[in-house]
CSV table of C-alpha atoms in Angstrom, one decimal:
chain,number,residue,atom,x,y,z
A,17,MET,CA,0.0,0.0,0.0
A,18,ALA,CA,1.4,3.4,-1.0
A,19,ASP,CA,1.5,5.8,2.0
A,20,GLY,CA,-0.5,8.9,1.2
A,21,THR,CA,0.0,10.4,4.7
A,22,ALA,CA,2.4,13.1,3.6
A,23,ALA,CA,-0.1,14.4,1.1
A,24,PHE,CA,-2.9,14.3,3.6
A,25,PRO,CA,-1.5,15.0,7.1
A,26,GLY,CA,-5.0,14.8,8.8
A,27,PHE,CA,-4.9,11.0,8.7
A,28,LYS,CA,-2.2,8.7,10.1
A,29,ARG,CA,-1.2,5.3,8.7
A,30,ASP,CA,0.6,3.9,11.7
A,31,THR,CA,-1.7,0.9,12.4
A,32,LEU,CA,-4.4,-1.2,10.8
A,33,ASP,CA,-6.9,0.8,12.9
A,34,ASP,CA,-5.7,4.0,11.3
A,35,GLU,CA,-5.8,2.4,7.8
A,36,ILE,CA,-9.5,1.3,8.1
A,37,VAL,CA,-10.6,5.0,8.2
A,38,HIS,CA,-8.0,6.4,5.8
A,39,PRO,CA,-9.6,7.8,2.7
A,40,ASP,CA,-6.6,7.2,0.5
A,41,LEU,CA,-7.1,3.4,0.9
A,42,TYR,CA,-10.7,3.7,-0.3
A,43,ALA,CA,-9.6,5.7,-3.4
A,44,SER,CA,-6.9,3.1,-4.2
A,45,TRP,CA,-9.0,0.1,-3.2
A,46,ASP,CA,-6.2,-1.0,-1.0
A,47,ILE,CA,-8.7,-1.1,1.8
A,48,HIS,CA,-9.6,-4.6,0.7
A,49,GLU,CA,-6.3,-5.9,2.1
A,50,VAL,CA,-7.4,-4.5,5.5
A,51,TYR,CA,-11.0,-5.9,5.2
A,52,THR,CA,-9.7,-9.4,4.2
A,53,LYS,CA,-7.3,-9.5,7.1
A,54,LEU,CA,-10.1,-8.5,9.6
A,55,ARG,CA,-12.6,-11.0,8.1
A,56,ARG,CA,-10.1,-13.8,8.5
A,57,ASP,CA,-8.5,-12.9,11.9
A,58,ASP,CA,-10.8,-10.6,13.8
A,59,PRO,CA,-14.2,-9.9,12.2
A,60,VAL,CA,-15.6,-8.0,15.2
A,61,HIS,CA,-12.6,-5.8,15.9
A,62,TRP,CA,-12.2,-3.1,18.5
A,63,THR,CA,-10.8,-0.3,16.5
A,64,GLN,CA,-9.0,2.8,17.9
A,65,PRO,CA,-7.8,5.0,15.0
A,66,ASP,CA,-5.8,8.1,15.9
A,67,GLY,CA,-8.2,11.1,16.2
A,68,PHE,CA,-11.4,9.1,16.2
A,69,ARG,CA,-13.6,7.7,19.0
A,70,PRO,CA,-13.1,4.0,19.2
A,71,PHE,CA,-15.7,1.6,17.6
A,72,TRP,CA,-16.2,-2.0,16.6
A,73,SER,CA,-15.4,-2.8,13.0
A,74,ILE,CA,-18.0,-5.3,11.6
A,75,THR,CA,-16.6,-6.9,8.4
A,76,LYS,CA,-18.5,-10.2,8.0
A,77,HIS,CA,-21.7,-10.4,5.9
A,78,ALA,CA,-23.7,-12.4,8.6
A,79,ASP,CA,-22.7,-10.0,11.4
A,80,ILE,CA,-23.7,-6.9,9.3
A,81,LEU,CA,-27.2,-8.5,8.8
A,82,GLU,CA,-27.5,-9.4,12.5
A,83,VAL,CA,-26.8,-5.8,13.6
A,84,GLU,CA,-29.1,-4.4,10.9
A,85,LYS,CA,-31.9,-6.7,12.0
A,86,ASN,CA,-31.7,-5.7,15.6
A,87,ASN,CA,-32.5,-2.0,15.0
A,88,LYS,CA,-33.9,-1.5,18.5
A,89,ILE,CA,-30.7,-2.5,20.1
A,90,PHE,CA,-28.4,-0.9,17.5
A,91,ILE,CA,-29.6,2.7,16.7
A,92,ASN,CA,-28.6,5.2,14.1
A,93,HIS,CA,-29.0,8.6,15.7
A,94,ASP,CA,-26.0,8.8,18.1
A,95,ARG,CA,-23.4,8.1,15.4
A,96,THR,CA,-24.2,7.5,11.7
A,97,TYR,CA,-20.9,8.1,10.0
A,98,LEU,CA,-17.2,7.7,10.8
A,99,SER,CA,-16.0,11.2,11.6
A,100,PRO,CA,-12.9,12.4,13.5
A,101,LYS,CA,-13.5,13.6,17.0
A,102,ALA,CA,-12.8,17.2,15.9
A,103,GLY,CA,-15.5,16.8,13.3
A,104,GLU,CA,-18.0,15.5,15.8
A,105,GLU,CA,-17.2,18.3,18.2
A,106,TRP,CA,-17.7,20.8,15.4
A,107,ILE,CA,-21.1,19.4,14.5
A,108,LYS,CA,-22.3,19.6,18.2
A,109,ALA,CA,-21.0,23.1,18.5
A,110,THR,CA,-22.6,24.1,15.3
A,111,THR,CA,-26.0,22.4,15.6
A,112,GLY,CA,-26.4,21.3,19.2
A,113,ASP,CA,-27.0,17.8,17.8
A,114,THR,CA,-25.0,14.8,16.7
A,115,HIS,CA,-25.8,15.5,13.0
A,116,LEU,CA,-25.8,18.4,10.6
A,117,PHE,CA,-28.9,17.0,8.9
A,118,ARG,CA,-31.9,14.9,10.1
A,119,THR,CA,-32.3,12.5,7.2
A,120,LEU,CA,-33.8,9.0,7.2
A,121,VAL,CA,-30.4,7.5,7.8
A,122,ASP,CA,-29.8,9.6,10.9
A,123,LEU,CA,-33.0,8.8,12.6
A,124,ASP,CA,-34.6,5.8,14.4
A,125,ASP,CA,-38.1,4.5,14.8
A,126,PRO,CA,-40.8,5.7,15.3
A,127,VAL,CA,-39.8,9.0,13.7
A,128,HIS,CA,-37.8,7.3,11.0
A,129,MET,CA,-40.6,5.0,9.8
A,130,LYS,CA,-43.2,7.8,9.9
A,131,LEU,CA,-40.9,10.0,7.7
A,132,ARG,CA,-40.0,7.1,5.4
A,133,ALA,CA,-43.7,6.3,4.9
A,134,LEU,CA,-44.3,9.8,3.3
A,135,THR,CA,-42.4,8.8,0.1
A,136,GLN,CA,-42.1,5.1,0.3
A,137,SER,CA,-45.0,4.4,-2.2
A,138,TRP,CA,-43.4,6.9,-4.6
A,139,PHE,CA,-40.2,4.7,-4.8
A,140,MET,CA,-41.9,1.3,-5.1
A,141,PRO,CA,-42.1,-0.5,-8.4
A,142,PRO,CA,-45.8,0.0,-9.1
A,143,ASN,CA,-45.4,3.8,-9.0
A,144,LEU,CA,-42.0,3.8,-10.8
A,145,ARG,CA,-43.4,2.1,-13.8
A,146,LYS,CA,-45.0,5.4,-14.9
A,147,LEU,CA,-41.4,6.7,-15.1
A,148,GLU,CA,-40.0,3.9,-17.4
A,149,THR,CA,-40.6,5.7,-20.7
A,150,ARG,CA,-39.1,9.0,-19.4
A,151,ILE,CA,-36.1,7.2,-17.9
A,152,ALA,CA,-35.5,5.3,-21.2
A,153,ALA,CA,-35.6,8.6,-23.0
A,154,LEU,CA,-33.0,10.1,-20.7
A,155,ALA,CA,-30.8,7.0,-21.2
A,156,LYS,CA,-31.0,7.4,-24.9
A,157,GLU,CA,-30.2,11.1,-24.7
A,158,HIS,CA,-27.0,10.4,-22.8
A,159,VAL,CA,-25.9,7.5,-25.0
A,160,ASP,CA,-26.6,9.8,-28.0
A,161,HIS,CA,-24.5,12.5,-26.3
A,162,MET,CA,-21.7,9.9,-25.8
A,163,ALA,CA,-21.9,9.0,-29.5
A,164,SER,CA,-21.6,12.7,-30.5
A,165,LEU,CA,-18.2,13.1,-28.7
A,166,GLY,CA,-16.0,11.6,-31.5
A,167,GLY,CA,-15.2,8.2,-29.9
A,168,GLU,CA,-13.4,9.5,-26.8
A,169,CYS,CA,-14.7,11.0,-23.5
A,170,ASP,CA,-14.6,10.8,-19.7
A,171,PHE,CA,-17.5,8.4,-19.1
A,172,VAL,CA,-18.0,9.7,-15.6
A,173,LYS,CA,-18.0,13.4,-16.5
A,174,GLU,CA,-20.1,13.1,-19.7
A,175,VAL,CA,-22.5,10.3,-18.8
A,176,ALA,CA,-22.4,8.6,-15.4
A,177,LEU,CA,-22.7,11.9,-13.4
A,178,TRP,CA,-25.5,13.5,-15.4
A,179,TYR,CA,-27.8,10.7,-16.3
A,180,PRO,CA,-28.9,9.7,-12.7
A,181,LEU,CA,-28.8,13.3,-11.6
A,182,ARG,CA,-31.3,14.3,-14.3
A,183,VAL,CA,-33.6,11.4,-13.3
A,184,ILE,CA,-33.6,12.6,-9.7
A,185,MET,CA,-34.2,16.2,-10.7
A,186,GLU,CA,-37.2,15.2,-12.7
A,187,ILE,CA,-38.6,13.2,-9.8
A,188,LEU,CA,-38.1,16.2,-7.5
A,189,GLY,CA,-39.5,18.5,-10.1
A,190,VAL,CA,-36.6,20.9,-10.2
A,191,PRO,CA,-35.3,22.5,-13.4
A,192,ARG,CA,-32.4,21.2,-15.4
A,193,SER,CA,-30.9,24.6,-15.2
A,194,ASP,CA,-30.1,23.9,-11.5
A,195,GLU,CA,-28.2,20.6,-12.2
A,196,LYS,CA,-24.7,22.1,-11.9
A,197,PHE,CA,-25.6,23.5,-8.5
A,198,MET,CA,-27.1,20.1,-7.4
A,199,LEU,CA,-24.0,18.2,-8.5
A,200,LYS,CA,-21.7,20.6,-6.7
A,201,MET,CA,-23.6,20.3,-3.5
A,202,THR,CA,-23.6,16.5,-3.7
A,203,GLN,CA,-19.9,16.3,-4.2
A,204,GLU,CA,-19.3,18.6,-1.3
A,205,ILE,CA,-21.5,16.6,1.1
A,206,PHE,CA,-20.0,13.2,0.2
A,207,GLY,CA,-16.4,14.3,-0.5
A,208,PRO,CA,-15.6,17.3,1.6
A,209,GLY,CA,-12.0,16.1,2.0
A,210,ASP,CA,-11.3,15.2,-1.6
A,211,PRO,CA,-8.8,17.7,-3.0
A,212,ASP,CA,-10.6,18.2,-6.3
A,213,VAL,CA,-13.9,18.8,-4.6
A,214,ALA,CA,-12.4,21.2,-2.0
A,215,GLY,CA,-10.4,23.0,-4.7
A,216,GLU,CA,-13.5,23.8,-6.8
A,217,SER,CA,-15.8,24.7,-3.8
A,218,ASP,CA,-16.9,28.2,-2.9
A,219,ASN,CA,-17.5,26.9,0.6
A,220,LYS,CA,-14.0,26.3,1.7
A,221,SER,CA,-13.3,26.1,5.4
A,222,GLU,CA,-11.6,29.3,6.6
A,223,ASP,CA,-10.2,27.8,9.8
A,224,GLY,CA,-9.9,24.1,9.2
A,225,GLN,CA,-13.1,23.4,11.2
A,226,THR,CA,-14.9,20.8,9.1
A,227,MET,CA,-16.3,17.3,9.5
A,228,THR,CA,-13.1,15.9,8.1
A,229,SER,CA,-9.6,16.3,9.6
A,230,ASP,CA,-8.4,17.9,6.3
A,231,GLN,CA,-8.6,21.4,5.2
A,232,GLY,CA,-11.7,21.0,3.1
A,233,VAL,CA,-15.3,22.1,2.5
A,234,ASP,CA,-17.2,23.8,5.3
A,235,LEU,CA,-20.3,21.7,5.3
A,236,LEU,CA,-22.3,24.2,7.3
A,237,LYS,CA,-22.1,26.6,4.4
A,238,THR,CA,-23.1,23.9,2.0
A,239,ALA,CA,-26.0,23.0,4.2
A,240,GLN,CA,-27.1,26.6,4.4
A,241,GLU,CA,-27.1,26.8,0.6
A,242,LEU,CA,-29.2,23.7,0.3
A,243,PHE,CA,-31.7,24.8,3.0
A,244,GLN,CA,-32.2,28.1,1.2
A,245,TYR,CA,-32.7,26.3,-2.2
A,246,PHE,CA,-35.2,23.7,-0.9
A,247,GLY,CA,-36.9,26.3,1.3
A,248,ALA,CA,-38.0,28.1,-1.9
A,249,ILE,CA,-39.1,24.8,-3.4
A,250,THR,CA,-41.2,24.1,-0.3
A,251,GLU,CA,-43.0,27.5,-0.5
A,252,ASP,CA,-43.7,26.8,-4.2
A,253,ARG,CA,-45.1,23.3,-3.7
A,254,ARG,CA,-47.3,24.3,-0.9
A,255,ALA,CA,-48.8,27.0,-3.1
A,256,ASN,CA,-48.7,25.0,-6.4
A,257,PRO,CA,-48.6,21.2,-5.7
A,258,ARG,CA,-47.5,18.9,-8.5
A,259,ASP,CA,-47.1,15.2,-9.0
A,260,ASP,CA,-43.5,15.1,-7.7
A,261,VAL,CA,-41.6,14.1,-4.6
A,262,SER,CA,-41.0,17.7,-3.7
A,263,THR,CA,-44.7,18.2,-3.3
A,264,VAL,CA,-45.0,15.1,-1.1
A,265,ILE,CA,-42.2,16.4,1.2
A,266,ALA,CA,-43.4,20.0,1.3
A,267,ASN,CA,-46.9,19.0,2.3
A,268,GLY,CA,-45.9,16.0,4.5
A,269,GLN,CA,-47.4,15.5,7.9
A,270,ILE,CA,-46.7,13.2,10.9
A,271,ASP,CA,-49.4,12.6,13.4
A,272,GLY,CA,-51.5,15.4,11.9
A,273,GLN,CA,-48.7,18.0,12.1
A,274,PRO,CA,-46.4,19.3,9.3
A,275,ILE,CA,-43.0,17.8,9.4
A,276,GLY,CA,-40.3,20.2,10.9
A,277,GLU,CA,-38.3,22.5,8.6
A,278,ARG,CA,-35.0,20.7,9.4
A,279,GLU,CA,-36.6,17.3,8.7
A,280,ALA,CA,-38.1,18.5,5.4
A,281,MET,CA,-34.9,20.1,4.2
A,282,SER,CA,-32.9,17.0,5.1
A,283,TYR,CA,-35.4,14.9,3.3
A,284,TYR,CA,-34.9,16.8,0.1
A,285,ILE,CA,-31.2,16.6,0.5
A,286,ILE,CA,-31.0,12.8,1.0
A,287,VAL,CA,-33.2,12.3,-2.1
A,288,ALA,CA,-31.3,14.8,-4.2
A,289,THR,CA,-27.8,13.7,-3.3
A,290,ALA,CA,-27.8,10.0,-2.4
A,291,GLY,CA,-30.4,9.5,-5.1
A,292,HIS,CA,-28.0,10.0,-7.9
A,293,ASP,CA,-24.4,9.9,-6.5
A,294,THR,CA,-24.6,6.2,-5.6
A,295,THR,CA,-26.1,5.2,-9.0
A,296,SER,CA,-23.4,7.2,-10.8
A,297,SER,CA,-20.7,5.3,-8.9
A,298,THR,CA,-22.3,2.0,-9.7
A,299,VAL,CA,-22.7,2.8,-13.5
A,300,SER,CA,-19.1,4.0,-13.8
A,301,GLY,CA,-17.6,1.3,-11.7
A,302,GLY,CA,-19.5,-1.4,-13.5
A,303,MET,CA,-18.4,0.0,-16.9
A,304,LEU,CA,-14.8,0.0,-15.7
A,305,GLU,CA,-15.0,-3.7,-14.8
A,306,LEU,CA,-16.6,-4.5,-18.2
A,307,ILE,CA,-13.7,-2.8,-19.9
A,308,ARG,CA,-11.2,-4.7,-17.8
A,309,ARG,CA,-12.9,-8.0,-18.5
A,310,PRO,CA,-13.8,-8.2,-22.2
A,311,ASP,CA,-15.1,-11.7,-21.8
A,312,GLN,CA,-17.7,-10.5,-19.4
A,313,LEU,CA,-18.7,-7.6,-21.6
A,314,ALA,CA,-19.1,-9.9,-24.6
A,315,LYS,CA,-21.2,-12.3,-22.5
A,316,LEU,CA,-23.5,-9.5,-21.4
A,317,LYS,CA,-23.8,-8.0,-24.9
A,318,ASN,CA,-24.7,-11.4,-26.3
A,319,ASP,CA,-27.3,-12.1,-23.7
A,320,LEU,CA,-29.1,-9.0,-22.3
A,321,SER,CA,-31.3,-11.3,-20.2
A,322,LEU,CA,-28.3,-11.4,-17.8
A,323,LEU,CA,-28.8,-7.7,-17.1
A,324,PRO,CA,-30.5,-8.2,-13.7
A,325,ASN,CA,-27.6,-10.4,-12.5
A,326,ALA,CA,-25.0,-8.0,-14.0
A,327,ILE,CA,-26.6,-5.0,-12.3
A,328,GLU,CA,-26.5,-6.7,-8.9
A,329,GLU,CA,-22.9,-7.7,-9.5
A,330,MET,CA,-22.0,-4.0,-10.3
A,331,ILE,CA,-23.8,-2.9,-7.1
A,332,ARG,CA,-21.9,-5.6,-5.1
A,333,TRP,CA,-18.6,-4.7,-6.7
A,334,THR,CA,-18.7,-1.0,-6.2
A,335,THR,CA,-20.8,-0.8,-3.0
A,336,PRO,CA,-20.9,3.1,-3.2
A,337,VAL,CA,-21.9,3.5,0.5
A,338,LYS,CA,-18.9,2.0,2.3
A,339,HIS,CA,-20.3,2.0,5.8
A,340,PHE,CA,-22.9,3.2,8.3
A,341,MET,CA,-22.5,3.4,12.0
A,342,ARG,CA,-24.7,2.1,14.8
A,343,THR,CA,-24.6,2.6,18.6
A,344,ALA,CA,-25.5,-0.2,21.1
A,345,THR,CA,-28.3,0.6,23.5
A,346,GLU,CA,-27.5,-2.4,25.7
A,347,ASP,CA,-24.8,-5.0,26.1
A,348,TYR,CA,-24.8,-7.5,23.3
A,349,THR,CA,-22.6,-10.5,22.4
A,350,LEU,CA,-21.5,-10.8,18.7
A,351,ARG,CA,-19.4,-13.8,18.0
A,352,ASP,CA,-17.1,-14.0,21.1
A,353,LYS,CA,-17.0,-10.2,21.7
A,354,THR,CA,-19.1,-8.3,24.3
A,355,ILE,CA,-20.3,-5.0,22.8
A,356,LYS,CA,-21.0,-2.6,25.7
A,357,LYS,CA,-23.9,-0.2,25.9
A,358,GLY,CA,-22.9,3.0,24.2
A,359,ASP,CA,-20.2,1.4,22.0
A,360,GLY,CA,-20.2,2.4,18.3
A,361,LEU,CA,-20.2,-0.2,15.5
A,362,ALA,CA,-19.1,0.5,11.9
A,363,LEU,CA,-20.8,-1.8,9.4
A,364,PHE,CA,-18.4,-2.1,6.5
A,365,TYR,CA,-20.7,-3.1,3.6
A,366,TRP,CA,-17.9,-3.3,1.0
A,367,SER,CA,-16.2,-5.9,3.2
A,368,GLY,CA,-19.5,-7.8,3.6
A,369,ASN,CA,-19.8,-7.9,-0.2
A,370,ARG,CA,-16.4,-9.6,-0.5
A,371,ASP,CA,-17.1,-12.2,2.2
A,372,GLU,CA,-15.7,-15.5,1.1
A,373,GLU,CA,-18.3,-17.4,3.1
A,374,VAL,CA,-21.1,-15.8,1.0
A,375,PHE,CA,-19.6,-15.2,-2.4
A,376,ASP,CA,-17.6,-17.7,-4.4
A,377,ASP,CA,-14.4,-16.0,-5.7
A,378,PRO,CA,-15.6,-12.6,-4.3
A,379,PHE,CA,-12.8,-10.7,-6.1
A,380,GLU,CA,-14.0,-11.9,-9.5
A,381,PHE,CA,-16.5,-9.8,-11.4
A,382,ARG,CA,-19.1,-12.0,-13.1
A,383,VAL,CA,-22.1,-10.7,-15.0
A,384,ASP,CA,-23.9,-14.0,-14.6
A,385,ARG,CA,-23.3,-14.2,-10.8
A,386,ASP,CA,-26.5,-15.0,-8.8
A,387,VAL,CA,-26.1,-12.1,-6.3
A,388,LYS,CA,-29.1,-12.3,-4.1
A,389,LYS,CA,-27.3,-11.5,-0.9
A,390,GLN,CA,-25.4,-8.3,-1.6
A,391,VAL,CA,-25.6,-5.8,1.3
A,392,ALA,CA,-24.9,-2.5,-0.6
A,393,PHE,CA,-28.4,-1.3,0.0
A,394,GLY,CA,-28.3,-2.2,3.7
A,395,TYR,CA,-30.9,-4.4,5.3
A,396,GLY,CA,-34.0,-4.3,7.5
A,397,VAL,CA,-35.9,-1.1,8.3
A,398,HIS,CA,-33.1,1.1,6.9
A,399,VAL,CA,-32.8,-0.7,3.6
A,400,CYS,CA,-32.2,1.9,0.8
A,401,LEU,CA,-35.5,3.7,-0.2
A,402,GLY,CA,-34.3,4.2,-3.7
A,403,MET,CA,-33.0,0.8,-4.6
A,404,HIS,CA,-35.7,-0.1,-7.1
A,405,LEU,CA,-35.2,3.3,-8.9
A,406,ALA,CA,-31.4,2.7,-9.0
A,407,ARG,CA,-31.9,-0.7,-10.6
A,408,MET,CA,-34.3,0.7,-13.1
A,409,GLU,CA,-32.0,3.5,-14.1
A,410,ILE,CA,-29.0,1.3,-14.6
A,411,LYS,CA,-31.0,-1.2,-16.6
A,412,ALA,CA,-32.3,1.5,-18.9
A,413,LEU,CA,-28.8,2.9,-19.6
A,414,LEU,CA,-27.3,-0.5,-20.3
A,415,ASN,CA,-30.2,-1.5,-22.5
A,416,GLU,CA,-29.5,1.5,-24.6
A,417,LEU,CA,-25.7,1.5,-24.5
A,418,LEU,CA,-24.7,-2.2,-24.9
A,419,PRO,CA,-26.5,-2.9,-28.2
A,420,ARG,CA,-24.8,0.2,-29.7
A,421,LEU,CA,-21.4,-0.4,-28.2
A,422,GLU,CA,-19.0,-1.9,-30.8
A,423,SER,CA,-15.8,-1.5,-28.7
A,424,ILE,CA,-14.5,0.3,-25.7
A,425,GLU,CA,-11.1,0.6,-23.9
A,426,LEU,CA,-9.4,2.8,-21.4
A,427,ALA,CA,-7.9,6.1,-22.6
A,428,GLY,CA,-6.3,7.0,-19.3
A,429,GLU,CA,-6.0,6.1,-15.7
A,430,PRO,CA,-9.3,5.9,-13.8
A,431,GLN,CA,-9.5,8.0,-10.6
A,432,SER,CA,-11.6,7.5,-7.5
A,433,THR,CA,-12.8,10.0,-4.9
A,434,ARG,CA,-11.0,10.2,-1.7
A,435,ALA,CA,-13.6,9.4,0.9
A,436,ASN,CA,-14.3,6.6,3.4
A,437,PHE,CA,-18.1,7.0,3.5
A,438,VAL,CA,-19.6,7.4,0.0
A,439,SER,CA,-17.1,7.0,-2.8
A,440,GLY,CA,-16.6,5.9,-6.4
A,441,LEU,CA,-15.0,6.9,-9.7
A,442,LYS,CA,-14.5,10.6,-10.4
A,443,SER,CA,-12.8,10.0,-13.8
A,444,LEU,CA,-13.0,7.2,-16.4
A,445,PRO,CA,-11.3,8.2,-19.7
A,446,VAL,CA,-12.4,5.9,-22.5
A,447,LYS,CA,-12.1,5.3,-26.3
A,448,TYR,CA,-15.0,3.6,-28.0
A,449,LYS,CA,-17.1,3.0,-31.1
A,450,LEU,CA,-20.8,3.5,-30.9
A,451,SER,CA,-23.4,2.9,-33.6
């Protein structure tokens, strides 16, 4: 593993515990060496990285499911993401709470389930079918755009970023003219310590007080921009309701009362950001593996009935959300370890999706793999609300692209975002022939 500590002094690389939180290892995929060692030697590992509160690293598929199923014992609110102690202290000083936002992933039942119920039917297959024609048209638009670029482009920057973003913006009912703003906000939320994101941000931290231990994006400024933007959307949808998710959120009620402003703004933000960034990472990461494995690309092109399997394999392979945290509300024994009340647990989904006891040859990418047990969407009451939409989007794009794709190869070195929470490719230069 190449040591990136000198370039990013906020993170140390002295121990395995330091490595499991180090964003450089997620960008390089070297984190899988750490995951594999932990799955083999210490799958429920007490982890004490420099600058972080300690936590249990949960790296086996079965243990991730066990924690997820026991959502009354292992709660979300106290600690949802891995953040340095300085970042946690900054959030508390800024908001008086443990979180900057109050999204579905930050909350527990009963509030979580009541908020989730507001939009759940919107994201279920029966309702999504009405979007199939429009999503197929957007897929064709982006493949046509790719075909117009002269046989060479950055697949991430020309296709994978914009296609799912435009789907989400149509679902929210916000204009395409705002798409650059929405993309910028998403990149700042999920990659505040990435040097490219921070370098292009207008919301740079002035004093180093951010959620990361790097000099990066001031997420409070980003949040304020988003709250202002979606505040205007709320006013409009209350006065002029439409058939879109923004109207559902703006007029949502719990127990006969309008949902709070912070909850509403956070709801918009989780749909707008997570709703496209993770799909983008799956599309681009899946395309990279098809390029690297021409036999798998040929197999899929020759038999598009394999698309459902291939899509699940792409999701397993990339696992865009690398972890979520939980906090124990009582003592609990997992394997041979006693987790104490108040202890934090990091559920490392990317590791669970490489578990040798669940997946044969987990480091092989196979488009015909029967992937029924991948955990990239989580499990239980917090399973991803948008998983059906994500699958629909990916299928529509591949249905349009693969029959027209005569050849494709790398035209440069792929690059990944530097983040240990949500990450994926930020550049995929390719050469290709499209009909």
